[in-house]
């Protein structure tokens, strides 16, 4: 099966989406009354920078990390070994649409920059079964920070992710699907630039000569460049919000 170029474009990057270790630590700080050895599932872990940080801040935890793209998992295993946390991490190649785990297996679900693949409400509904009573779901999701986005930003998001909404809408969806909103906070611009886009731009520079005759790959590159240009001009209008949710029974 041919690997989608968007996966190739993100191979070797420290992250496959916006984020920072500081934001990961901040989100984890809102979790309370965890068991001594919590079971954590990272859904759509990518190369696992955030997973490794969770392992650092919770030395008693055991983490299962899932991604559909094996090269990301291979990179993750190497990085986890270098960080000295690989003995507490297990990787599984699987789709987030069909997670192969029994109900009530985990105390914490982690999903930085991944839930958009299946949609916010769908993810909250389908993943809820995996949490034990009082368990947490920590995730980042694209949101509007303004009630009146510019036509350029609105057009871009209507094209790539029309489900984007304000923080209040996502909080309401979370409550309607059986969660309590423990906390939420926006990711700073640096989580996009330093943690993600700067690396994407370097990767594009390396790949462009190799795919010059591939229309599909070039279209993906142009879309990524357009995304970065939109963020450069309209970052204050939208971004990622970190949601810390707790399952209510």
Tab-separated table of C-alpha atoms in Angstrom, residues 8-217:
chain	number	residue	atom	x	y	z
A	8	UNK	CA	6.545	11.108	4.560
A	9	UNK	CA	6.632	14.885	4.927
A	10	UNK	CA	6.474	14.517	8.714
A	11	UNK	CA	8.961	11.676	9.117
A	12	UNK	CA	12.011	12.575	11.181
A	13	UNK	CA	10.399	15.648	12.737
A	14	UNK	CA	10.459	15.961	16.545
A	15	UNK	CA	6.675	16.504	16.458
A	16	UNK	CA	3.985	15.841	13.885
A	17	UNK	CA	1.901	18.795	15.085
A	18	UNK	CA	2.082	21.906	17.274
A	19	UNK	CA	3.041	21.443	20.900
A	20	UNK	CA	5.722	21.848	23.538
A	21	UNK	CA	6.985	19.956	26.549
A	22	UNK	CA	5.978	22.919	28.707
A	23	UNK	CA	2.357	22.609	27.561
A	24	UNK	CA	2.407	18.839	28.077
A	25	UNK	CA	3.646	19.297	31.654
A	26	UNK	CA	1.058	22.009	32.310
A	27	UNK	CA	-1.776	19.786	31.100
A	28	UNK	CA	-0.586	16.867	33.222
A	29	UNK	CA	-0.430	19.106	36.304
A	30	UNK	CA	-4.251	19.293	36.319
A	31	UNK	CA	-4.619	15.535	36.867
A	32	UNK	CA	-5.293	14.496	40.453
A	33	UNK	CA	-5.964	11.306	42.417
A	34	UNK	CA	-4.248	9.072	39.882
A	35	UNK	CA	-3.304	5.555	41.011
A	36	UNK	CA	0.322	4.861	41.929
A	37	UNK	CA	0.922	3.188	38.565
A	38	UNK	CA	-1.523	4.781	36.119
A	39	UNK	CA	-2.130	3.181	32.750
A	40	UNK	CA	-1.898	5.807	30.002
A	41	UNK	CA	-2.793	5.535	26.304
A	42	UNK	CA	-1.343	8.035	23.830
A	43	UNK	CA	-3.568	8.054	20.741
A	44	UNK	CA	-1.872	9.150	17.517
A	45	UNK	CA	1.466	9.472	19.272
A	46	UNK	CA	3.600	10.189	16.198
A	47	UNK	CA	7.284	10.335	17.129
A	48	UNK	CA	6.253	10.543	20.771
A	49	UNK	CA	7.908	13.683	22.122
A	50	UNK	CA	4.865	14.395	24.292
A	51	UNK	CA	4.674	10.753	25.361
A	52	UNK	CA	8.252	10.805	26.596
A	53	UNK	CA	7.514	13.987	28.536
A	54	UNK	CA	4.507	12.355	30.182
A	55	UNK	CA	6.752	9.428	31.151
A	56	UNK	CA	9.187	11.889	32.726
A	57	UNK	CA	6.584	13.766	34.791
A	58	UNK	CA	4.853	10.547	35.892
A	59	UNK	CA	7.659	8.096	36.702
A	60	UNK	CA	5.246	5.454	37.983
A	61	UNK	CA	3.115	5.298	34.843
A	62	UNK	CA	2.961	2.702	32.130
A	63	UNK	CA	2.212	4.035	28.651
A	64	UNK	CA	0.785	2.409	25.552
A	65	UNK	CA	1.448	4.543	22.472
A	66	UNK	CA	-0.559	4.031	19.294
A	67	UNK	CA	0.026	5.308	15.776
A	68	UNK	CA	-0.900	4.010	12.337
A	69	UNK	CA	2.483	4.877	10.734
A	70	UNK	CA	5.251	2.438	11.666
A	71	UNK	CA	8.177	4.789	10.848
A	72	UNK	CA	6.893	7.200	13.514
A	73	UNK	CA	6.822	4.364	16.031
A	74	UNK	CA	10.356	3.306	15.087
A	75	UNK	CA	11.582	6.858	15.665
A	76	UNK	CA	9.635	6.961	18.935
A	77	UNK	CA	11.209	3.754	20.238
A	78	UNK	CA	14.679	5.137	19.488
A	79	UNK	CA	13.914	8.435	21.265
A	80	UNK	CA	12.348	6.678	24.264
A	81	UNK	CA	15.416	4.471	24.611
A	82	UNK	CA	17.690	7.505	24.488
A	83	UNK	CA	15.552	9.182	27.194
A	84	UNK	CA	15.723	6.085	29.386
A	85	UNK	CA	11.943	5.566	29.562
A	86	UNK	CA	11.491	2.786	27.009
A	87	UNK	CA	10.987	0.155	29.736
A	88	UNK	CA	7.645	1.786	30.636
A	89	UNK	CA	6.388	2.316	27.078
A	90	UNK	CA	4.757	-0.132	24.692
A	91	UNK	CA	4.007	0.816	21.078
A	92	UNK	CA	1.110	-0.523	19.017
A	93	UNK	CA	0.511	0.093	15.316
A	94	UNK	CA	-3.225	0.655	14.992
A	95	UNK	CA	-5.842	3.087	13.750
A	96	UNK	CA	-7.441	5.465	16.232
A	97	UNK	CA	-10.749	4.501	14.602
A	98	UNK	CA	-10.353	0.924	15.851
A	99	UNK	CA	-8.303	0.857	19.046
A	100	UNK	CA	-7.682	-2.792	20.067
A	101	UNK	CA	-8.134	-2.449	23.834
A	102	UNK	CA	-10.839	-3.628	26.258
A	103	UNK	CA	-13.205	-1.183	27.927
A	104	UNK	CA	-11.996	0.601	31.079
A	105	UNK	CA	-8.331	-0.245	30.478
A	106	UNK	CA	-6.762	3.188	31.041
A	107	UNK	CA	-6.616	5.907	33.664
A	108	UNK	CA	-5.531	8.593	31.175
A	109	UNK	CA	-5.939	9.069	27.429
A	110	UNK	CA	-3.534	11.509	25.749
A	111	UNK	CA	-4.127	12.908	22.257
A	112	UNK	CA	-2.064	15.939	21.267
A	113	UNK	CA	-2.923	17.102	17.755
A	114	UNK	CA	-4.602	13.878	16.675
A	115	UNK	CA	-8.326	13.910	17.411
A	116	UNK	CA	-9.060	16.002	14.287
A	117	UNK	CA	-8.417	12.851	12.227
A	118	UNK	CA	-11.770	11.406	13.331
A	119	UNK	CA	-13.376	14.573	14.681
A	120	UNK	CA	-13.722	16.024	18.172
A	121	UNK	CA	-17.157	14.652	19.059
A	122	UNK	CA	-16.538	11.279	17.451
A	123	UNK	CA	-13.242	10.901	19.318
A	124	UNK	CA	-14.783	11.801	22.662
A	125	UNK	CA	-17.611	9.333	22.114
A	126	UNK	CA	-15.609	6.406	20.761
A	127	UNK	CA	-12.668	6.687	23.176
A	128	UNK	CA	-14.729	7.159	26.338
A	129	UNK	CA	-15.209	3.400	26.770
A	130	UNK	CA	-11.446	2.980	27.273
A	131	UNK	CA	-11.382	5.093	30.435
A	132	UNK	CA	-11.835	3.803	33.945
A	133	UNK	CA	-14.177	5.626	36.298
A	134	UNK	CA	-12.880	9.156	36.883
A	135	UNK	CA	-10.243	8.794	34.163
A	136	UNK	CA	-8.927	11.725	32.146
A	137	UNK	CA	-8.798	12.592	28.459
A	138	UNK	CA	-6.185	15.237	27.640
A	139	UNK	CA	-6.113	16.555	24.079
A	140	UNK	CA	-5.441	19.517	21.838
A	141	UNK	CA	-7.955	20.701	19.261
A	142	UNK	CA	-8.147	23.548	16.739
A	143	UNK	CA	-10.439	26.381	17.866
A	144	UNK	CA	-11.397	29.896	16.940
A	145	UNK	CA	-10.137	32.594	19.299
A	146	UNK	CA	-12.341	35.241	17.693
A	147	UNK	CA	-16.014	35.509	16.817
A	148	UNK	CA	-15.158	37.284	13.553
A	149	UNK	CA	-12.349	35.487	11.745
A	150	UNK	CA	-10.895	37.046	8.625
A	151	UNK	CA	-12.157	35.783	5.246
A	152	UNK	CA	-8.737	34.251	4.515
A	153	UNK	CA	-8.621	32.244	7.734
A	154	UNK	CA	-12.281	31.264	7.462
A	155	UNK	CA	-11.840	30.060	3.888
A	156	UNK	CA	-8.791	27.977	4.807
A	157	UNK	CA	-10.463	26.267	7.762
A	158	UNK	CA	-13.729	25.685	5.888
A	159	UNK	CA	-11.627	23.818	3.358
A	160	UNK	CA	-9.459	21.714	5.672
A	161	UNK	CA	-11.448	21.337	8.916
A	162	UNK	CA	-14.922	22.897	8.834
A	163	UNK	CA	-15.747	21.436	12.277
A	164	UNK	CA	-13.515	24.027	13.963
A	165	UNK	CA	-15.436	26.067	16.537
A	166	UNK	CA	-14.960	28.281	19.585
A	167	UNK	CA	-13.728	26.912	22.902
A	168	UNK	CA	-17.231	27.146	24.346
A	169	UNK	CA	-18.587	24.838	21.644
A	170	UNK	CA	-15.969	22.185	22.360
A	171	UNK	CA	-16.543	22.446	26.096
A	172	UNK	CA	-20.280	21.947	25.544
A	173	UNK	CA	-19.633	18.908	23.340
A	174	UNK	CA	-17.385	17.441	26.033
A	175	UNK	CA	-20.064	17.873	28.684
A	176	UNK	CA	-22.750	16.418	26.424
A	177	UNK	CA	-20.624	13.306	25.794
A	178	UNK	CA	-20.034	12.567	29.460
A	179	UNK	CA	-16.979	14.539	30.540
A	180	UNK	CA	-16.279	17.297	33.030
A	181	UNK	CA	-14.025	20.083	31.761
A	182	UNK	CA	-11.289	20.188	34.407
A	183	UNK	CA	-9.243	22.895	32.669
A	184	UNK	CA	-8.339	24.295	29.284
A	185	UNK	CA	-5.728	26.696	27.956
A	186	UNK	CA	-4.438	27.882	24.563
A	187	UNK	CA	-1.097	26.822	23.155
A	188	UNK	CA	1.245	29.787	22.593
A	189	UNK	CA	2.413	30.721	19.098
A	190	UNK	CA	5.841	29.287	19.933
A	191	UNK	CA	4.279	25.817	20.113
A	192	UNK	CA	3.416	26.224	16.427
A	193	UNK	CA	6.589	27.927	15.220
A	194	UNK	CA	9.383	26.471	17.342
A	195	UNK	CA	7.770	23.118	17.993
A	196	UNK	CA	6.412	22.416	14.521
A	197	UNK	CA	6.454	24.800	11.549
A	198	UNK	CA	10.196	25.547	11.648
A	199	UNK	CA	10.877	21.820	11.310
A	200	UNK	CA	8.261	21.369	8.573
A	201	UNK	CA	9.875	24.128	6.502
A	202	UNK	CA	13.304	22.494	6.756
A	203	UNK	CA	11.816	19.141	5.831
A	204	UNK	CA	10.101	20.662	2.795
A	205	UNK	CA	13.401	22.158	1.638
A	206	UNK	CA	14.977	18.703	1.816
A	207	UNK	CA	12.111	16.909	0.063
A	208	UNK	CA	11.289	19.362	-2.703
A	209	UNK	CA	14.070	18.255	-5.114
A	210	UNK	CA	13.123	14.601	-4.635
A	211	UNK	CA	9.424	15.070	-5.487
A	212	UNK	CA	9.640	17.774	-8.148
A	213	UNK	CA	7.977	15.476	-10.720
A	214	UNK	CA	5.263	14.204	-8.368
A	215	UNK	CA	2.113	16.359	-8.655
A	216	UNK	CA	0.468	14.823	-5.598
A	217	UNK	CA	3.482	15.394	-3.386
